[in-house]
Coordinates of C-alpha atoms and ligand atoms in Angstrom, one line a residue:
M78 CA -74.7 -75.7 97.8
H79 CA -71.5 -76.3 99.8
V80 CA -69.2 -73.3 100.5
P81 CA -65.9 -74.3 102.1
L82 CA -64.0 -71.7 104.3
I83 CA -61.1 -71.9 101.8
D84 CA -60.7 -73.9 98.6
L85 CA -57.1 -74.5 97.9
K86 CA -57.9 -77.0 95.2
A87 CA -59.5 -74.3 93.2
Q88 CA -56.2 -72.4 93.4
Y89 CA -54.1 -75.4 92.7
R90 CA -56.0 -76.1 89.4
K91 CA -55.0 -72.7 88.0
I92 CA -51.3 -73.1 88.6
R93 CA -50.8 -76.9 88.5
G94 CA -48.4 -77.0 85.6
E95 CA -46.1 -74.2 86.9
I96 CA -46.0 -75.9 90.4
L97 CA -45.3 -79.3 89.2
R98 CA -42.5 -78.1 86.9
A99 CA -40.9 -76.1 89.8
I100 CA -41.1 -79.1 92.2
G101 CA -39.6 -81.3 89.4
E102 CA -36.7 -79.1 89.1
V103 CA -35.9 -79.3 92.8
C104 CA -36.1 -83.1 92.6
E105 CA -33.7 -83.1 89.7
G106 CA -31.2 -81.1 91.7
Q107 CA -31.7 -83.2 94.8
R108 CA -30.8 -80.3 97.0
F109 CA -33.5 -79.9 99.6
I110 CA -32.4 -77.5 102.4
L111 CA -31.2 -73.9 102.1
G112 CA -30.2 -73.9 98.4
Q113 CA -30.8 -71.6 95.4
E114 CA -34.6 -71.6 95.6
V115 CA -34.6 -70.4 99.2
Q116 CA -31.9 -67.8 98.4
K117 CA -34.0 -66.5 95.4
L118 CA -37.2 -66.5 97.4
E119 CA -35.5 -64.5 100.2
Q120 CA -34.3 -61.9 97.5
E121 CA -37.7 -61.8 95.9
I122 CA -39.6 -61.3 99.2
A123 CA -37.1 -58.5 100.3
A124 CA -37.6 -56.8 97.0
Y125 CA -41.4 -57.2 97.1
L126 CA -41.6 -55.7 100.6
G127 CA -38.8 -53.1 100.0
V128 CA -36.7 -54.3 102.9
D129 CA -32.9 -55.3 103.0
H130 CA -32.9 -58.7 104.5
A131 CA -35.1 -61.7 104.4
I132 CA -34.4 -64.9 106.3
G133 CA -36.3 -68.1 105.5
V134 CA -37.1 -70.3 108.5
A135 CA -39.2 -73.4 109.2
S136 CA -42.5 -71.8 110.2
G137 CA -44.2 -68.5 111.3
S138 CA -43.9 -69.8 114.9
D139 CA -40.2 -70.1 114.6
A140 CA -39.9 -66.8 112.9
L141 CA -41.3 -65.2 116.1
L142 CA -39.1 -67.4 118.3
L143 CA -35.9 -66.6 116.4
S144 CA -36.7 -62.9 116.2
L145 CA -37.0 -62.8 120.0
M146 CA -33.8 -64.8 120.3
A147 CA -32.1 -62.4 118.0
I148 CA -32.9 -59.3 120.1
G149 CA -31.8 -61.1 123.2
V150 CA -35.1 -62.0 125.0
G151 CA -34.6 -64.5 127.8
P152 CA -35.8 -65.5 131.2
G153 CA -37.3 -62.8 133.3
D154 CA -38.0 -60.5 130.4
E155 CA -41.4 -59.2 129.5
V156 CA -42.9 -58.8 126.0
I157 CA -46.1 -57.0 125.3
T158 CA -48.6 -58.3 123.0
T159 CA -52.4 -59.0 122.4
P160 CA -54.4 -61.7 124.0
Y161 CA -56.5 -62.0 120.7
T162 CA -54.2 -63.8 118.3
F163 CA -53.1 -67.3 117.4
F164 CA -51.3 -69.0 120.1
A165 CA -47.8 -68.9 118.5
T166 CA -47.4 -65.2 119.2
A167 CA -47.4 -65.7 123.0
G168 CA -46.0 -69.2 122.9
A169 CA -42.8 -67.9 121.4
I170 CA -42.3 -65.5 124.3
S171 CA -43.1 -68.2 126.9
H172 CA -40.6 -70.6 125.2
L173 CA -37.7 -68.4 126.0
G174 CA -38.6 -68.1 129.7
A175 CA -40.1 -64.6 129.2
R176 CA -43.5 -63.4 130.2
P177 CA -46.2 -62.4 127.7
V178 CA -47.8 -59.1 129.0
F179 CA -51.2 -58.7 127.4
V180 CA -52.9 -55.4 126.4
D181 CA -56.7 -55.5 125.4
I182 CA -57.8 -54.9 121.7
L183 CA -59.7 -52.1 120.0
P184 CA -63.2 -53.5 119.3
A185 CA -63.3 -52.0 115.8
T186 CA -60.1 -53.5 114.3
F187 CA -59.5 -56.4 116.7
N188 CA -55.8 -55.2 117.0
I189 CA -53.9 -54.2 120.1
H190 CA -55.2 -50.9 121.8
P191 CA -52.0 -48.6 121.3
A192 CA -53.0 -46.2 124.0
R193 CA -53.1 -48.9 126.6
I194 CA -49.5 -50.2 126.1
E195 CA -47.6 -47.5 128.1
D196 CA -49.3 -48.6 131.4
R197 CA -47.9 -52.1 131.1
L198 CA -44.3 -51.1 130.4
T199 CA -41.7 -52.1 133.1
E200 CA -37.9 -52.1 133.3
R201 CA -38.2 -55.7 132.2
T202 CA -40.1 -55.0 128.9
K203 CA -37.8 -56.0 126.0
A204 CA -40.2 -55.8 123.0
I205 CA -43.8 -55.3 121.8
I206 CA -45.3 -57.8 119.3
P207 CA -48.2 -56.1 117.5
V208 CA -50.2 -58.7 115.6
H209 CA -51.8 -57.4 112.5
L210 CA -54.9 -59.5 112.6
F211 CA -57.0 -60.9 109.8
G212 CA -55.2 -58.8 107.2
Q213 CA -55.1 -55.4 108.6
C214 CA -52.2 -53.5 110.2
C215 CA -52.2 -52.2 113.8
E216 CA -51.9 -48.5 114.4
M217 CA -48.2 -48.4 114.3
E218 CA -47.2 -44.8 115.0
P219 CA -47.9 -44.7 118.7
I220 CA -46.3 -48.2 119.1
L221 CA -43.2 -47.0 117.3
K222 CA -43.0 -43.8 119.3
L223 CA -43.4 -45.6 122.6
A224 CA -40.8 -48.2 121.7
G225 CA -38.4 -45.6 120.5
S226 CA -38.6 -43.5 123.7
H227 CA -38.2 -46.7 125.9
K228 CA -35.4 -48.3 123.6
I229 CA -37.4 -51.5 123.2
K230 CA -37.9 -53.4 119.9
V231 CA -41.0 -53.9 117.8
I232 CA -41.5 -57.3 116.2
E233 CA -44.5 -57.3 113.9
D234 CA -46.4 -60.6 113.7
A235 CA -47.3 -60.2 110.0
A236 CA -48.3 -63.9 109.6
Q237 CA -51.8 -62.9 108.3
V238 CA -50.9 -59.8 106.4
I239 CA -48.4 -60.4 103.6
G240 CA -48.9 -57.8 100.9
A241 CA -50.9 -55.4 103.2
A242 CA -49.7 -51.8 103.7
H243 CA -50.0 -49.2 106.4
H244 CA -49.6 -45.6 104.9
D245 CA -47.6 -47.0 102.0
Q246 CA -45.3 -49.0 104.2
K247 CA -45.6 -52.8 103.6
A248 CA -46.7 -54.9 106.7
G249 CA -43.7 -56.4 108.3
T250 CA -41.3 -53.6 107.4
I251 CA -42.5 -50.9 109.8
G252 CA -41.0 -52.3 113.1
D253 CA -37.6 -53.7 113.7
L254 CA -38.4 -57.1 112.5
G255 CA -41.3 -58.7 110.8
C256 CA -42.4 -62.3 110.9
F257 CA -44.4 -64.1 108.2
S258 CA -45.9 -67.6 107.9
F259 CA -46.4 -69.7 104.8
F260 CA -48.7 -72.1 106.4
P261 CA -50.8 -73.5 103.5
T262 CA -53.9 -71.4 104.3
K263 CA -52.2 -68.1 104.6
N264 CA -52.5 -65.5 101.8
L265 CA -49.1 -66.8 100.5
G266 CA -49.1 -70.4 101.5
G267 CA -46.6 -73.2 100.9
Y268 CA -47.2 -76.9 100.6
G269 CA -46.2 -77.5 104.1
D270 CA -44.7 -75.3 106.9
G271 CA -42.5 -72.4 106.2
G272 CA -41.8 -68.8 107.5
M273 CA -39.8 -65.7 106.8
I274 CA -38.2 -62.9 108.9
V275 CA -37.5 -59.5 107.4
T276 CA -35.4 -56.6 108.9
R277 CA -33.4 -53.7 107.8
D278 CA -30.9 -54.3 110.6
E279 CA -27.8 -56.1 109.1
E280 CA -26.5 -57.2 112.5
I281 CA -29.8 -58.9 113.4
A282 CA -30.1 -60.4 110.1
R283 CA -26.7 -62.0 110.4
R284 CA -27.6 -63.3 113.9
L285 CA -30.8 -64.8 112.5
R286 CA -28.9 -66.5 109.7
R287 CA -26.8 -68.3 112.3
L288 CA -29.6 -69.0 114.8
R289 CA -31.5 -71.0 112.2
V290 CA -28.5 -73.4 111.7
H291 CA -27.6 -74.1 115.3
G292 CA -25.7 -70.9 115.9
S293 CA -22.9 -71.6 113.4
E294 CA -21.5 -69.4 110.7
E295 CA -18.8 -71.9 109.8
R296 CA -20.1 -75.4 109.7
Y297 CA -19.4 -77.4 112.9
Y298 CA -18.2 -74.3 114.8
H299 CA -21.0 -72.9 117.0
L300 CA -20.9 -69.3 118.2
E301 CA -24.1 -69.7 120.2
V302 CA -26.9 -72.2 120.7
G303 CA -29.5 -71.8 118.0
C304 CA -31.9 -74.2 116.6
N305 CA -32.8 -76.1 113.4
S306 CA -35.2 -73.9 111.6
R307 CA -34.6 -73.9 108.0
L308 CA -37.0 -73.3 105.0
D309 CA -36.7 -76.1 102.5
E310 CA -36.3 -75.9 98.7
L311 CA -39.5 -77.4 97.8
Q312 CA -41.4 -74.9 99.8
A313 CA -39.4 -72.1 98.4
A314 CA -40.0 -73.3 94.8
V315 CA -43.7 -73.4 95.3
L316 CA -43.7 -70.0 97.1
R317 CA -41.7 -68.3 94.3
I318 CA -44.5 -69.3 91.8
K319 CA -47.2 -68.2 94.2
L320 CA -45.5 -64.9 95.0
N321 CA -46.1 -63.9 91.4
Y322 CA -49.9 -64.1 91.9
L323 CA -50.0 -62.6 95.5
D324 CA -51.1 -59.0 94.6
Q325 CA -53.7 -60.4 92.2
W326 CA -55.1 -62.8 94.8
N327 CA -55.1 -60.1 97.5
S328 CA -57.1 -57.8 95.2
A329 CA -59.6 -60.6 94.6
R330 CA -59.9 -61.0 98.4
R331 CA -60.5 -57.3 98.7
A332 CA -63.2 -57.5 96.0
C333 CA -64.9 -60.4 97.9
A334 CA -64.9 -58.3 101.1
Q335 CA -66.5 -55.3 99.2
R336 CA -69.1 -57.7 97.8
Y337 CA -70.0 -58.9 101.2
H338 CA -70.4 -55.5 102.4
Q339 CA -72.8 -54.6 99.5
L340 CA -74.8 -57.7 99.9
F341 CA -75.1 -57.3 103.8
T342 CA -76.1 -53.7 103.3
K343 CA -78.6 -54.5 100.6
A344 CA -80.0 -57.3 102.8
A345 CA -80.5 -54.7 105.6
L346 CA -78.5 -56.9 108.1
L347 CA -76.5 -54.2 109.6
S348 CA -78.5 -54.1 112.8
D349 CA -77.8 -57.7 113.5
L350 CA -74.2 -57.9 112.3
T351 CA -71.1 -55.8 112.7
L352 CA -68.9 -55.9 109.5
P353 CA -65.1 -55.5 109.4
E354 CA -63.9 -52.0 109.3
I355 CA -61.0 -50.7 107.2
V356 CA -59.1 -47.8 108.9
P357 CA -58.1 -45.0 106.5
G358 CA -54.5 -45.4 105.5
N359 CA -54.6 -49.2 105.6
S360 CA -54.7 -51.5 102.7
H361 CA -56.4 -54.6 104.0
V362 CA -55.7 -58.0 102.5
F363 CA -58.6 -59.9 104.1
H364 CA -56.8 -63.0 105.3
Q365 CA -60.1 -63.5 107.0
Y366 CA -63.5 -61.8 106.8
V367 CA -64.6 -61.8 110.4
I368 CA -68.1 -60.4 111.3
R369 CA -69.5 -59.9 114.8
A370 CA -72.8 -61.5 115.4
Q371 CA -75.2 -61.7 118.3
Q372 CA -76.4 -65.4 118.5
R373 CA -73.1 -66.3 116.9
D374 CA -73.2 -70.0 117.9
K375 CA -76.8 -70.5 116.6
L376 CA -76.0 -68.6 113.3
R377 CA -72.9 -70.9 112.9
Y378 CA -74.9 -74.0 113.4
Y379 CA -77.6 -72.8 111.0
L380 CA -75.1 -72.0 108.3
K381 CA -73.4 -75.4 108.8
E382 CA -76.9 -77.1 108.1
K383 CA -77.1 -75.0 104.9
G384 CA -73.7 -76.1 103.7
V385 CA -71.7 -73.0 104.7
D386 CA -68.5 -73.5 106.5
T387 CA -67.4 -70.9 109.0
E388 CA -64.8 -70.7 111.8
I389 CA -64.3 -69.0 115.1
Y390 CA -61.0 -67.1 115.3
Y391 CA -60.5 -67.4 118.3
P392 CA -62.8 -69.1 120.8
L393 CA -60.7 -68.5 123.9
P394 CA -58.4 -65.4 124.4
L395 CA -54.8 -66.3 125.3
H396 CA -55.0 -65.0 129.0
L397 CA -57.7 -67.5 129.7
Q398 CA -55.8 -70.6 128.2
A399 CA -55.1 -73.5 130.5
C400 CA -51.3 -73.3 130.0
Y401 CA -51.4 -69.6 131.1
K402 CA -53.1 -70.3 134.5
D403 CA -49.9 -69.2 136.2
L404 CA -50.0 -65.8 134.7
G405 CA -52.9 -65.2 137.2
H406 CA -55.4 -63.7 134.8
R407 CA -59.2 -64.0 135.3
E408 CA -62.3 -63.5 133.2
G409 CA -62.9 -59.7 133.0
D410 CA -59.3 -58.8 132.6
F411 CA -59.5 -58.0 128.9
P412 CA -63.2 -57.5 128.3
E413 CA -63.0 -56.5 124.5
A414 CA -61.1 -59.6 123.7
E415 CA -63.4 -61.8 125.7
R416 CA -66.5 -60.2 124.1
L417 CA -65.0 -60.7 120.6
A418 CA -64.3 -64.4 121.3
K419 CA -68.1 -64.8 121.8
E420 CA -69.1 -62.8 118.7
A421 CA -66.5 -63.3 116.0
L422 CA -67.4 -65.4 113.0
A423 CA -65.2 -65.9 110.0
L424 CA -67.0 -66.4 106.7
P425 CA -65.5 -68.0 103.6
I426 CA -63.1 -65.8 101.8
Y427 CA -60.5 -66.7 99.1
P428 CA -59.7 -65.4 95.7
E429 CA -61.8 -68.0 93.8
L430 CA -65.0 -67.5 95.9
T431 CA -67.8 -66.6 93.4
E432 CA -70.5 -64.1 93.4
E433 CA -73.0 -66.8 93.4
Q434 CA -71.6 -68.4 96.5
Q435 CA -71.4 -65.1 98.3
S436 CA -75.1 -64.3 97.5
Y437 CA -76.0 -67.7 98.8
I438 CA -74.1 -67.2 102.0
V439 CA -75.8 -63.7 102.7
E440 CA -79.2 -65.1 101.7
Q441 CA -78.9 -67.9 104.3
I442 CA -78.0 -65.3 107.0
K443 CA -80.9 -63.2 106.1
L444 CA -83.1 -66.2 106.4
F445 CA -81.6 -67.0 109.9
Y446 CA -82.4 -63.5 111.2
A447 CA -85.8 -63.5 109.6
Ligands
PLP1429 C1 -50.3 -68.6 111.4 C2 -49.8 -67.7 112.5 C3 -48.7 -67.8 113.1 C4 -47.9 -69.0 113.1 O1 -47.5 -69.5 111.9 P1 -47.1 -71.0 111.6 O2 -46.4 -71.0 110.2 O3 -48.4 -71.8 111.6 O4 -46.2 -71.5 112.6 C5 -48.3 -66.8 114.1 N1 -49.1 -65.7 114.3 C6 -50.2 -65.6 113.7 C7 -51.0 -64.4 114.0 C8 -50.7 -66.5 112.7 O5 -51.9 -66.4 112.1

C-alpha cells in the first residue's frame, strides 16, 4: 500500500466538472487580474469569517508582508513571533528591515507561549504575529490584552487554519489583521499561489487595497510605494468552488484525527508517541496531524519503506537558520522549539484519507515499536 501525505488528485476527481466550468468562464471573459471573481471571493470569505473586509493578494507570504506595511512596520522596528513556523512569517518582518523577535512555544500545542511575550517587548515593538500552527489557534486572550495595553497590533498568521475557531471566533478575525494562504496544499488551496488579508479596520483595508497595486487608488497616480501583489481571476474562480466544501472537508479532517487517536490508543502506542492535543474552546481543522516520536528519524525511514509518506514540519527552527546568523541566536535559546524540531512527524491527513489507509499506517507504526 502507498499512502501519500496528501492526495489532491482524489479531491479533484470529485469536483472536476465544477472546476473546469469555472475556469472556462474566466477564459471566456478574458479578464485575469482583480475582476469579478476576486471581488466575489472577497465578499464570500468576509461573510464566511464574519469580518468586514477581505483583500485578495498574491500569496500568504505577501499577505503577511502587506499587513506589516499597512500598519507601518519599517527599519528598526521589532515584531514578536514564534521560531517554530514556516519561514514566511519571519521573512516578511525581515523584508521590511524590521527585526523578528522570537518567543518559545508551548510544547503541548506547538504555538507561541503567551506568558513569555511580555519579557520581549521594547519601545520598538510594533506588532505580534501569533501563528496558529497545524490547524489550531493560539491562546489569544493574553496576547490581545498585552497588545492592547502596549498599543501594538496583532497580525494573525492564519495560513494553516482557515475555518478553525477560538471560542466561537473564526481564526484570522480575532486580532487586527488575519493572513491566509491559498497555497495548493492548504485546507483551502488554489491551483497556484494566492492569499487573503482580513480586517475590521476600514482604513487599514483601504491601505491594503492600494498597497497591492503599487500604492495607487487612481490608476497611474501613486500615493505611496506599494507592490504588485494581486490575486488572479482563475485562482478566485477555483477557490469560490472549493469554499463551498471547506466546512465539509475540515470535518472530514477532524474525523481522521479522531480515528488516529482511537487507533493509536487501541494499539497501546501512547507511551512511545505523543498525539496532538486539542485545547478546550478551540475548533481544530487539522491542516497537519503532527505526532511527537522518540526515534523520529528511524520511524520515518521505516514508514517510507512501508509506503507511508510523512514530513517534518519543521526540521530547523527559525532562530537557527543560516540567514538569521546576524540575529545572534544559539542552540539552547528556544529549547521547546528545538526539541520539537527533533520529534515532530506529520502523518498523512486529508479529507479523502480512508479508514483502511489509517489502519495500515498505525499498524506499521506498531510493528516499528514492536
Ligand atoms: C503556507 C504558509 C505561509 C505562506 O503562504 P504562501 O501562500 O505559501 O506564501 C505563511 N505562514 C504559514 C504558517 C504557512 O503555513
